[in-house]
CSV table of C-alpha atoms and ligand atoms in Angstrom, one decimal:
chain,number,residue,atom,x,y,z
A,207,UNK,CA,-10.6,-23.3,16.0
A,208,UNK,CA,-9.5,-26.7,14.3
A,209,UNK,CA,-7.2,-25.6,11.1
A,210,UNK,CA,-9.6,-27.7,8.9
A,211,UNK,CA,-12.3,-25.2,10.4
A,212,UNK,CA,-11.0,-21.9,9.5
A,213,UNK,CA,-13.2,-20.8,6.3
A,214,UNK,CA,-10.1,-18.6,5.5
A,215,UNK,CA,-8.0,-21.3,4.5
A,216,UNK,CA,-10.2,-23.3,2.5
A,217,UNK,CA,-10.2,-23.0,-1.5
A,218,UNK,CA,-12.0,-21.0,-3.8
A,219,UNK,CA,-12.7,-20.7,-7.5
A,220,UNK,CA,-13.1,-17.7,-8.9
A,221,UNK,CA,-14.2,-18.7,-12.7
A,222,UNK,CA,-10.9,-21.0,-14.0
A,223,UNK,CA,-8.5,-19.9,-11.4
A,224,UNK,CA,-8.7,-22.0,-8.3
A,225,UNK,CA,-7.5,-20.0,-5.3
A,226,UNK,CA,-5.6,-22.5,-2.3
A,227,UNK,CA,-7.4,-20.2,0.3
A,228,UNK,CA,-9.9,-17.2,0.6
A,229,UNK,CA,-6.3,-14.9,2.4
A,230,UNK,CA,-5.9,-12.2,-0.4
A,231,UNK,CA,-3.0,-10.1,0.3
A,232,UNK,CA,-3.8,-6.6,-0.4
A,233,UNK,CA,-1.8,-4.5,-2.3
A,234,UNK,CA,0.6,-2.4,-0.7
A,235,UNK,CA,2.5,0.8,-2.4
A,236,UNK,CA,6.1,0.3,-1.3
A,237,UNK,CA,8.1,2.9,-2.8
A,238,UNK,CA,11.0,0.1,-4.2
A,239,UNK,CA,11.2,0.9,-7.6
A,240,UNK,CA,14.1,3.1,-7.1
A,241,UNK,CA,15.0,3.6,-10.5
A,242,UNK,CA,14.0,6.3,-13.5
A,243,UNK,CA,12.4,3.7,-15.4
A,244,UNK,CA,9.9,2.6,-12.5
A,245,UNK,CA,11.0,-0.6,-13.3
A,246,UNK,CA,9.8,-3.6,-11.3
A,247,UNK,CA,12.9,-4.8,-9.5
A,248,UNK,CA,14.3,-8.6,-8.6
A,249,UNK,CA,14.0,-7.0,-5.2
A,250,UNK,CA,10.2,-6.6,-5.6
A,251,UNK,CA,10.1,-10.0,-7.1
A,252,UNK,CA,11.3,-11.7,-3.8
A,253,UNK,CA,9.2,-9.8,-2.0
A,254,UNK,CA,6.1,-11.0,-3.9
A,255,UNK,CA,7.2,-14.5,-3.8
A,256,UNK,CA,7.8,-15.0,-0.2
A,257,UNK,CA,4.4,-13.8,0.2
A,258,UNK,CA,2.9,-16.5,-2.7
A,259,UNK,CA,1.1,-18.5,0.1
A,260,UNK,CA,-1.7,-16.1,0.3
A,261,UNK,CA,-4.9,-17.7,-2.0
A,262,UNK,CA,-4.1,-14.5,-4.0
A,263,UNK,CA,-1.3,-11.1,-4.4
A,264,UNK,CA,-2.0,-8.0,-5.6
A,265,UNK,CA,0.7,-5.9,-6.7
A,266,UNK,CA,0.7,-2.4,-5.6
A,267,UNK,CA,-0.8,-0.1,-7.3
A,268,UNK,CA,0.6,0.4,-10.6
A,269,UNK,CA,0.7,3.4,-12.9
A,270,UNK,CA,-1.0,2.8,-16.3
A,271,UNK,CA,0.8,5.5,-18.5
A,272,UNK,CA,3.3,8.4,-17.1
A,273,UNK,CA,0.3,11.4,-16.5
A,274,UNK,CA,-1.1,8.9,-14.0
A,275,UNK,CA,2.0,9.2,-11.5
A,276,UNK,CA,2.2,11.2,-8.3
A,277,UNK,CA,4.0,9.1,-5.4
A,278,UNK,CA,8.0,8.3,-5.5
A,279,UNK,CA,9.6,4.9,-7.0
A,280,UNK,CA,6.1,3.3,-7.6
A,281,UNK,CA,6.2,1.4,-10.6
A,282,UNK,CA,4.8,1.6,-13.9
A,283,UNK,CA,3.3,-0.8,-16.3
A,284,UNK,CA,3.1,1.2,-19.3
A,285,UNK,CA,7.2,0.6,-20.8
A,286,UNK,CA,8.2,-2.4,-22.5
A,287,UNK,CA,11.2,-2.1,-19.4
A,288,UNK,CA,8.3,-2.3,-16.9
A,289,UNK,CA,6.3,-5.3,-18.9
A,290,UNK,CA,10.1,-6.9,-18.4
A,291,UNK,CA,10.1,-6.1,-14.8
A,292,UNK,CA,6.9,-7.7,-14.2
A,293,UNK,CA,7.7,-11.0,-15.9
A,294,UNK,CA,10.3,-11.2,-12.7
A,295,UNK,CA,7.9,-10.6,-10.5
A,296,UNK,CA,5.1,-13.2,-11.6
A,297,UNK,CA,7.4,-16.0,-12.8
A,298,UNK,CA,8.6,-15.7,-9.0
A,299,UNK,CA,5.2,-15.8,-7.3
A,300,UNK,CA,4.3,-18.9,-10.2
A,301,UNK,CA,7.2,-21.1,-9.0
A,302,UNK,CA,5.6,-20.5,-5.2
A,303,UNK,CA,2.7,-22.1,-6.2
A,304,UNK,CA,1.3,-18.3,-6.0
A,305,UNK,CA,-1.5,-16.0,-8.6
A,306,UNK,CA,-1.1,-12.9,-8.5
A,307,UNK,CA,-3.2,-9.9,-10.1
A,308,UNK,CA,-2.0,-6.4,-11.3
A,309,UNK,CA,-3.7,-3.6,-9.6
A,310,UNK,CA,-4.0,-0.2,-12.2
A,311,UNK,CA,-4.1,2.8,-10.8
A,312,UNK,CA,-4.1,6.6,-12.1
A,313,UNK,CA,-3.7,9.5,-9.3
A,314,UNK,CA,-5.2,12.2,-11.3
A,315,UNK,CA,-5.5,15.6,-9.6
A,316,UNK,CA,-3.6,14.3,-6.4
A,317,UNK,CA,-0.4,14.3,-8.0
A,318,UNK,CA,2.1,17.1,-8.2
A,319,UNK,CA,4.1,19.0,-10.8
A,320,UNK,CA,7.3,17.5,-9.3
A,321,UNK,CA,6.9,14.3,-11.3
A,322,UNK,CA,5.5,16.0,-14.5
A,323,UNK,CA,8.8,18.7,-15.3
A,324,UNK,CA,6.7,21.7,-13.6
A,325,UNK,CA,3.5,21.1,-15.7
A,326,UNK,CA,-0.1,20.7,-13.3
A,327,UNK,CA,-1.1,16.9,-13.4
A,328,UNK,CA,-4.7,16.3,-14.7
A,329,UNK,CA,-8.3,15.7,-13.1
A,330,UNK,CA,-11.7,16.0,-13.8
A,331,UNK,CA,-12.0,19.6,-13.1
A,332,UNK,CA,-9.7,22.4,-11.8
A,333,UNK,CA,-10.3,22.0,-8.5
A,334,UNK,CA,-7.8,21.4,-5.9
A,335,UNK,CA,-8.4,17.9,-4.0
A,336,UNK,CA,-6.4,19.5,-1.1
A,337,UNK,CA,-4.3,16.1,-0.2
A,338,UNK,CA,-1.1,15.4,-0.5
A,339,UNK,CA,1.6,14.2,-2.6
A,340,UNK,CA,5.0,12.7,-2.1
A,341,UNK,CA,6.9,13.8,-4.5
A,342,UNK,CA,11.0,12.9,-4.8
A,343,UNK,CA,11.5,16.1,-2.8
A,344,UNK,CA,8.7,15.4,-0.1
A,345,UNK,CA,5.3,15.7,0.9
A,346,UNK,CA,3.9,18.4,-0.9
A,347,UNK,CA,0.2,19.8,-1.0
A,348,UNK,CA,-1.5,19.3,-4.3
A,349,UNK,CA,-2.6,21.8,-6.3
A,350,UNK,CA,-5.6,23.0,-8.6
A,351,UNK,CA,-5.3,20.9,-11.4
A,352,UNK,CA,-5.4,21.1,-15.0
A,353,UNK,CA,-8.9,20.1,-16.5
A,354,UNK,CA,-8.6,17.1,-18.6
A,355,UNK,CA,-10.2,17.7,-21.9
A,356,UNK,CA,-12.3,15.2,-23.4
A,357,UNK,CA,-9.7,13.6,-25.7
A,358,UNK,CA,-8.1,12.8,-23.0
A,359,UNK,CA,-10.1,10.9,-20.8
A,360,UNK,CA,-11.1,8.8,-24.3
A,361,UNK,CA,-7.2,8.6,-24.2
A,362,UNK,CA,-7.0,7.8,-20.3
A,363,UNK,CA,-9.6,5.1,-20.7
A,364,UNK,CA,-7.3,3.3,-24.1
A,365,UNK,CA,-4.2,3.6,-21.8
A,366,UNK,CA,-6.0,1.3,-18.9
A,367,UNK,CA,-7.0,-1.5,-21.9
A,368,UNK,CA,-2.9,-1.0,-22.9
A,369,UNK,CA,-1.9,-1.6,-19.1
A,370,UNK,CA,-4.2,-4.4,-19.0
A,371,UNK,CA,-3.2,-6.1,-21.7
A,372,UNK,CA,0.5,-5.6,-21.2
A,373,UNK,CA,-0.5,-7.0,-17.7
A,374,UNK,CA,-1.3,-10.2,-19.1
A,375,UNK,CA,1.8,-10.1,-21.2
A,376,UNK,CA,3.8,-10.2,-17.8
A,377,UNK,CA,2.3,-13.1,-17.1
A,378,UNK,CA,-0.4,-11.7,-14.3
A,379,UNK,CA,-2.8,-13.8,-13.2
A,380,UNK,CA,-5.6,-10.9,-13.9
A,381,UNK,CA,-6.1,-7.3,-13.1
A,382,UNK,CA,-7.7,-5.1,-10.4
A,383,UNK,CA,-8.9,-1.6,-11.4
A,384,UNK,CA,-7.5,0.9,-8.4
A,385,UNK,CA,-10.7,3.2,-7.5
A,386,UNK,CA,-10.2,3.5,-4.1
A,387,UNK,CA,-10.2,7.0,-2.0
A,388,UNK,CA,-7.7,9.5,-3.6
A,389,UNK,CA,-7.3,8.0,-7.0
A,390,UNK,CA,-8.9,9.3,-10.3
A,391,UNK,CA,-11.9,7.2,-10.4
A,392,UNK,CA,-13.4,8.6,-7.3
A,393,UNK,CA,-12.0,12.0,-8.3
A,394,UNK,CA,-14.6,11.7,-11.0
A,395,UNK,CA,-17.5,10.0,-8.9
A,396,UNK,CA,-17.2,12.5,-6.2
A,397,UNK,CA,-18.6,16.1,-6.9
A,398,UNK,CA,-16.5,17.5,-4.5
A,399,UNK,CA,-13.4,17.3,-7.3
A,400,UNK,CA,-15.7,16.7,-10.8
A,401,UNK,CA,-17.9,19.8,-11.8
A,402,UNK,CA,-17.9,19.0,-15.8
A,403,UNK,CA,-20.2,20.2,-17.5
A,404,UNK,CA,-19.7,17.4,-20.2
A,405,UNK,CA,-21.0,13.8,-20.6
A,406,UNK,CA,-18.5,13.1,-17.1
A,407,UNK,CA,-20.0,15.2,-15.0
A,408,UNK,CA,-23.6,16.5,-13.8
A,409,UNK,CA,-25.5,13.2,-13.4
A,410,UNK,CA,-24.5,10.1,-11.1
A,411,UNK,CA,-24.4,7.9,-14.6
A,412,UNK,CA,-22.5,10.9,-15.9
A,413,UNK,CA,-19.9,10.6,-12.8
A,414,UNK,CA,-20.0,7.1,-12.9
A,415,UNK,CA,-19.6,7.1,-17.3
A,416,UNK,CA,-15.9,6.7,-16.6
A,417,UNK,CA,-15.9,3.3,-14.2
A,418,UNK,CA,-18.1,1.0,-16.7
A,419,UNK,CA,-15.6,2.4,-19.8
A,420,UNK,CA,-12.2,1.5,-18.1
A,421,UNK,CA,-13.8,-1.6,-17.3
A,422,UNK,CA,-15.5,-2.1,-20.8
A,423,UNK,CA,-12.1,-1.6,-22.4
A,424,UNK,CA,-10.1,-4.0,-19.8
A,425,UNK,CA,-12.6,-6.6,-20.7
A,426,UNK,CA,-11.6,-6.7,-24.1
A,427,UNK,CA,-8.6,-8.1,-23.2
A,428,UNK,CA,-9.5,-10.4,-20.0
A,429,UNK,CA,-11.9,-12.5,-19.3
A,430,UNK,CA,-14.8,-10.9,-17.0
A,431,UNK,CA,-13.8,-13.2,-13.9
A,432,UNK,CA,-9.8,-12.1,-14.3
A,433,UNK,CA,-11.1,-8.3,-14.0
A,434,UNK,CA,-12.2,-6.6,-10.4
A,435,UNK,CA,-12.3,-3.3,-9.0
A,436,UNK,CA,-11.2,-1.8,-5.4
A,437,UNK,CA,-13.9,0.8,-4.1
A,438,UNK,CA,-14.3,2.4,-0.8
A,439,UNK,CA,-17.9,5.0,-0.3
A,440,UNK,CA,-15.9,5.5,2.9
A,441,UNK,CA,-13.2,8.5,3.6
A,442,UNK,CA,-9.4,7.2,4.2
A,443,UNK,CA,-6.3,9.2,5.2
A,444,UNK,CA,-5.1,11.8,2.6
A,445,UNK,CA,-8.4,12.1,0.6
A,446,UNK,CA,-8.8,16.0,0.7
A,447,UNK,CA,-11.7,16.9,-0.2
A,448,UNK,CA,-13.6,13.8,-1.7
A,449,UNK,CA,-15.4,12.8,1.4
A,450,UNK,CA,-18.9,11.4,1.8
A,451,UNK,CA,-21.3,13.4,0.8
A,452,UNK,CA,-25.0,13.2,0.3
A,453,UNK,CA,-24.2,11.7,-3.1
A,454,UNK,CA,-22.0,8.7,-2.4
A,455,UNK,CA,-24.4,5.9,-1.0
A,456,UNK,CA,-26.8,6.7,-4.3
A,457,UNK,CA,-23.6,6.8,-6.4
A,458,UNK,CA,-22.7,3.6,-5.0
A,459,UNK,CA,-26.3,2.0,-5.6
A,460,UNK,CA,-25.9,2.8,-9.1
A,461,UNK,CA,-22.5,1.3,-9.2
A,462,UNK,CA,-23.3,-1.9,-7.6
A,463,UNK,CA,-26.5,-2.4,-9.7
A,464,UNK,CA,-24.8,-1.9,-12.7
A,465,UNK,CA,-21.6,-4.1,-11.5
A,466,UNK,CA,-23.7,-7.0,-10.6
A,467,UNK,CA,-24.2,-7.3,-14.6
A,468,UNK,CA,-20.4,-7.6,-15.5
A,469,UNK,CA,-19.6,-11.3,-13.5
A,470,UNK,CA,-16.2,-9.4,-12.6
A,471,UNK,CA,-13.6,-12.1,-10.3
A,472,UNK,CA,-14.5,-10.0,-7.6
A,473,UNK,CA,-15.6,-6.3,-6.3
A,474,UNK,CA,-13.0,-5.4,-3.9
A,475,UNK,CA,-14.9,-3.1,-0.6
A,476,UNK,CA,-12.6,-1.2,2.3
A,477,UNK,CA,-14.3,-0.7,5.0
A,478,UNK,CA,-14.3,2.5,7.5
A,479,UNK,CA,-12.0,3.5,9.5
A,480,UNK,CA,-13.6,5.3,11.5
A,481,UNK,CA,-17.6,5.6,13.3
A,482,UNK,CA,-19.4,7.0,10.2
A,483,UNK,CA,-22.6,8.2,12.7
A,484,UNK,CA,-23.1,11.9,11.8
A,485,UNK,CA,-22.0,11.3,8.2
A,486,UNK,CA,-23.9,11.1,5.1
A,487,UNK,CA,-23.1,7.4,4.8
A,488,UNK,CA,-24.4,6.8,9.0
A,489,UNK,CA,-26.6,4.0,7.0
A,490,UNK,CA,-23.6,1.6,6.4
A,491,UNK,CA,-22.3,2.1,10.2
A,492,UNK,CA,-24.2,-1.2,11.4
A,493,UNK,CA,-24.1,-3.0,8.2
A,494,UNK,CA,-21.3,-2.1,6.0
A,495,UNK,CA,-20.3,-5.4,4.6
A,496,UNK,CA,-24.1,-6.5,4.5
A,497,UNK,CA,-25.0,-3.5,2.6
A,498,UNK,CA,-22.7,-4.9,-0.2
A,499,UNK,CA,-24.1,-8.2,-0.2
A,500,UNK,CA,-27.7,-7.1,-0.4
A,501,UNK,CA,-27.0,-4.5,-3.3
A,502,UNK,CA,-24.4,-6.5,-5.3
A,503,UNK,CA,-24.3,-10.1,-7.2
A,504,UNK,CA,-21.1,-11.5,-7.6
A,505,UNK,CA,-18.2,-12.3,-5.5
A,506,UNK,CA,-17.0,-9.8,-2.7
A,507,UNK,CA,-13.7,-9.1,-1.3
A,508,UNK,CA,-13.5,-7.1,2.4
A,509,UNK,CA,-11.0,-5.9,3.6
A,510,UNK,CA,-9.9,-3.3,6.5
A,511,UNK,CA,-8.5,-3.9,9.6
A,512,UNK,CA,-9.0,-7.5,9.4
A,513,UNK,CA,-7.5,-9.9,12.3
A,514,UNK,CA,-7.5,-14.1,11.5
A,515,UNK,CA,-10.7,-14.3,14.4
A,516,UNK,CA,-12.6,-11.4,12.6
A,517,UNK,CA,-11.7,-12.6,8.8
A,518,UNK,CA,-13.0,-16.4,9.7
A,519,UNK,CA,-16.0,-14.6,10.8
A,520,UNK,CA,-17.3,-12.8,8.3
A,521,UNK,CA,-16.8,-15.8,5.7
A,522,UNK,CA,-18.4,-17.8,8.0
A,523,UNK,CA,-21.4,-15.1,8.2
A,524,UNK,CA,-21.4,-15.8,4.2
A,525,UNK,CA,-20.8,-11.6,3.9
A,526,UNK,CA,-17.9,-11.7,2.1
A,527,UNK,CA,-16.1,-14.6,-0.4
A,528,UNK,CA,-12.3,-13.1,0.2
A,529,UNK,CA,-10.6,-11.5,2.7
A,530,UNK,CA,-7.6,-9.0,1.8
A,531,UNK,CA,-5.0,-8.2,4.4
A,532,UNK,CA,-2.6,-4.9,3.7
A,533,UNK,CA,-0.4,-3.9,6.8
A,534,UNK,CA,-0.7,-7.5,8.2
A,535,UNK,CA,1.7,-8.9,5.0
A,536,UNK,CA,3.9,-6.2,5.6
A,537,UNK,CA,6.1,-8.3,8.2
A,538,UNK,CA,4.2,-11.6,7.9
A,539,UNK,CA,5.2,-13.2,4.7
A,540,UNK,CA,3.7,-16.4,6.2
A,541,UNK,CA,0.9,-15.1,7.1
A,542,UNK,CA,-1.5,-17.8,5.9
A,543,UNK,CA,1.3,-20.5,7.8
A,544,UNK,CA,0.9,-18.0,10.9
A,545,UNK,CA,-3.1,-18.4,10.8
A,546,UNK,CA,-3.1,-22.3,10.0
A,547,UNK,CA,-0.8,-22.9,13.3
A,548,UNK,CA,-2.3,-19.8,15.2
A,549,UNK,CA,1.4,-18.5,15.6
A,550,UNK,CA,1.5,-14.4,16.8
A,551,UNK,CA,2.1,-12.1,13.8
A,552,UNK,CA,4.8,-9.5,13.6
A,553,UNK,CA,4.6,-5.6,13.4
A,554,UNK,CA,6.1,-3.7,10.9
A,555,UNK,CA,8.0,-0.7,10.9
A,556,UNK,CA,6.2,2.2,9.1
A,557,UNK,CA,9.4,4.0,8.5
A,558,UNK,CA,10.1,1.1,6.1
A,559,UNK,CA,6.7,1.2,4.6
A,560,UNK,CA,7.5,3.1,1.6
A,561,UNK,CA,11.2,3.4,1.3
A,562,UNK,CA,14.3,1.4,2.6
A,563,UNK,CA,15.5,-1.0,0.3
A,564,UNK,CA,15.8,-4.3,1.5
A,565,UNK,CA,15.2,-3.1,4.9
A,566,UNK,CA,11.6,-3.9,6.1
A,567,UNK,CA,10.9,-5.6,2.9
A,568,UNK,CA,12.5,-8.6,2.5
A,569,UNK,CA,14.1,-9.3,5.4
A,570,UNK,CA,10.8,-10.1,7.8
A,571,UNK,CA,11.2,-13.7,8.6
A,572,UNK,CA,9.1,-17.1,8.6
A,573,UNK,CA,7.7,-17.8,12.2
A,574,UNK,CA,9.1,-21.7,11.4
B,740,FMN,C1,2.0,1.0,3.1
B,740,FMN,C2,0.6,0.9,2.4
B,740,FMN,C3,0.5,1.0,1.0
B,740,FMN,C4,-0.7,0.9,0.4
B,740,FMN,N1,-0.8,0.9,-1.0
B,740,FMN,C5,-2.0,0.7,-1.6
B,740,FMN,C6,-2.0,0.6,-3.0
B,740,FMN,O1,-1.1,0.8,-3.7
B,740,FMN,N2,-3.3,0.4,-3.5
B,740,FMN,C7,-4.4,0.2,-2.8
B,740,FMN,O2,-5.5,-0.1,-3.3
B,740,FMN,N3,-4.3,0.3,-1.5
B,740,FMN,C8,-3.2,0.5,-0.8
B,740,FMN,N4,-3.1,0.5,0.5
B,740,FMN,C9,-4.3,0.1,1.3
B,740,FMN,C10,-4.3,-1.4,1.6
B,740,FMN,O3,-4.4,-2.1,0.4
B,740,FMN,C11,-5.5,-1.8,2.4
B,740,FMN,O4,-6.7,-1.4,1.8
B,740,FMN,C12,-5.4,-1.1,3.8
B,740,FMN,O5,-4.1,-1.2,4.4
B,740,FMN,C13,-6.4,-1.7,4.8
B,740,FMN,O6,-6.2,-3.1,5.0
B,740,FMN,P1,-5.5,-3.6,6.3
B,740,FMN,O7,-6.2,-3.1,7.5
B,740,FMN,O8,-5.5,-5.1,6.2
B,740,FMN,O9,-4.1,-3.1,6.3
B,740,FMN,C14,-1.9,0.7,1.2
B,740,FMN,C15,-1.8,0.6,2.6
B,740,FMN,C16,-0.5,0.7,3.2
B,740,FMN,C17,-0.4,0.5,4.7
């Protein structure tokens, strides 16, 4: 394929900001903030900034007050230290020519007491979500929960408008809400993990209550087409108990209906990772990224296991807008350079993935 050809590398607008190519790099949890304060590092910010050629960055996912942690040296975005960090990290992407959003996360229930001084972390009901965590001792199993009252999901939901907004004070180019597997949105979608009784629980708007008011508060500090979300309906590694069930591809009807309404910069969809035949969502086995594009308006994202041959194809089959890339930017910096020369990518080591330092972070090089 001529370069000119490849739809990945043409540009895109999404509302005012005009991305160089559709190449998103995903966001990637790397463990580097290897200090108390979960402080964004210069480290981190030369490692966002070799990877500025990609249309768009997202950081890693990002704690948005300290009840939301539960993996080691992952940074936070709810200090004044942090908002510092950050400033680093997107005036080095800026003067690369890069944009780069903040992605907000909250681990709810799959965190551990480790982090917390002994105390239970919080989710939508006691019930254990029977993953893991890795605490600064090691992987540990999670445990039942405390039940977060009601006050504090009102407070949860205020502490996602204060991340968001002290993303834009670091400069970010916009924000991405973290939902996917694991996390405490789809603690609460799930019923597997959310039994409340209360106006969270019961009902698929009742599950869902919490997804439309994080975004409702973000969105009174960014502009709709600065704001997405990163779903999956799909099971990933280390998700306990909050696999498919006979409730997620209604849930997820209801979620895309309603999204379609908020013009958001983009809905973010991983896909499976395995042959869902047999499983409660067997419908999207054929047609994942299709049944996205049938049941939501607005920009789409897709992501998964996608190569440079695979990614030009499903742009070119107009089912997706974007295409993010996780492990691939992990020892490809280049990686947009790498596609527009058709140059072989690099693997990375997974013992590096979430700790190490400088070692199998920064020091992948350029193919040229
Ligand atoms: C080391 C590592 C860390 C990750 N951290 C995050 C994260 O912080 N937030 C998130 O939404 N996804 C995270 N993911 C998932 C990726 O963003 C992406 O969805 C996944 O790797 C699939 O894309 P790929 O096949 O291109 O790698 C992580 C994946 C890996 C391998």
């Amino acid at each position: 394929m001529e370069t000119a050809a490849q739809p990945l590398l043409e540009n895109y607008q999404v509302g005012t900001l005009t991305l160089k190519n559709r190449v998103v790099m995903a966001s990637l949890t790397r463990g580097r903030a290897t200090n108390p304060g979960l402080v964004p590092t210069p480290l981190m910010a030369e490692y966002y900034a070799q990877r500025a050629s990609a249309g768009l960055l997202l950081s890693e996912g990002t704690w948005v007050n300290a009840h939301a942690i539960g993996f080691i040296n992952v940074p936070g975005i709810y200090t004044p230290e942090q908002i510092e960090g950050w400033k680093g990290v997107t005036q080095a992407v800026h003067a690369n020519g890069g944009l780069i959003f903040s992605q907000l996360g909250h681990i709810g229930a799959a965190s551990h007491p480790d982090f917390f001084n002994g105390q239970l972390p919080a989710g939508p009901s006691a019930i254990n979500p029977r993953t893991r965590s890795f605490t600064p001792e090691s992987f540990k199993d999670s445990l039942t929960p405390r039940e977060f009252t009601a006050a504090e999901i009102k407070k949860t939901i205020q502490d996602y408008k204060q991340a968001a907004k002290n993303a834009k004070d670091a400069g970010f180019d916009g924000v991405e809400v973290h939902a996917q597997a694991g996390m405490l949105i789809p603690q609460f979608l799930s019923v597997a993990t959310n039994q409340r009784t209360d106006e969270y629980g019961g009902s698929i708007e009742n599950r869902a209550r919490i997804v439309f008011e994080i975004l409702d508060a973000v969105l009174e500090i960014w502009d709709s087409t600065r704001v997405a979300i990163k779903f999956t309906p799909v099971a990933i590694s280390h998700v306990g108990i909050m696999t498919p069930d006979e409730e997620t591809i209604p849930t997820f009807r209801y979620l895309l209906q309603k999204l379609s309404d908020y013009n958001l910069a983009y809905l973010h969809i991983v896909g499976p990772a395995e042959d869902l035949t047999g499983t409660p969502v067997e419908v999207l086995q054929n047609d994942y990224f299709n049944h996205f594009r049938q049941n939501y308006r607005g920009r789409l994202m897709a992501n998964w296991g996608f190569t440079q041959e695979s990614g030009n194809a499903i742009l070119e089959a107009g089912l997706a807008d974007l295409v993010s890339f996780g492990i691939p930017y992990i020892a490809n910096p280049d990686l947009v350079e790498r596609f527009a020369h058709h140059l072989p990518l690099a693997q990375g080591d997974q013992n590096t993935y979430y700790a190490g330092e400088e070692k199998g972070y920064v020091d992948y090089p350029r193919a040229r």
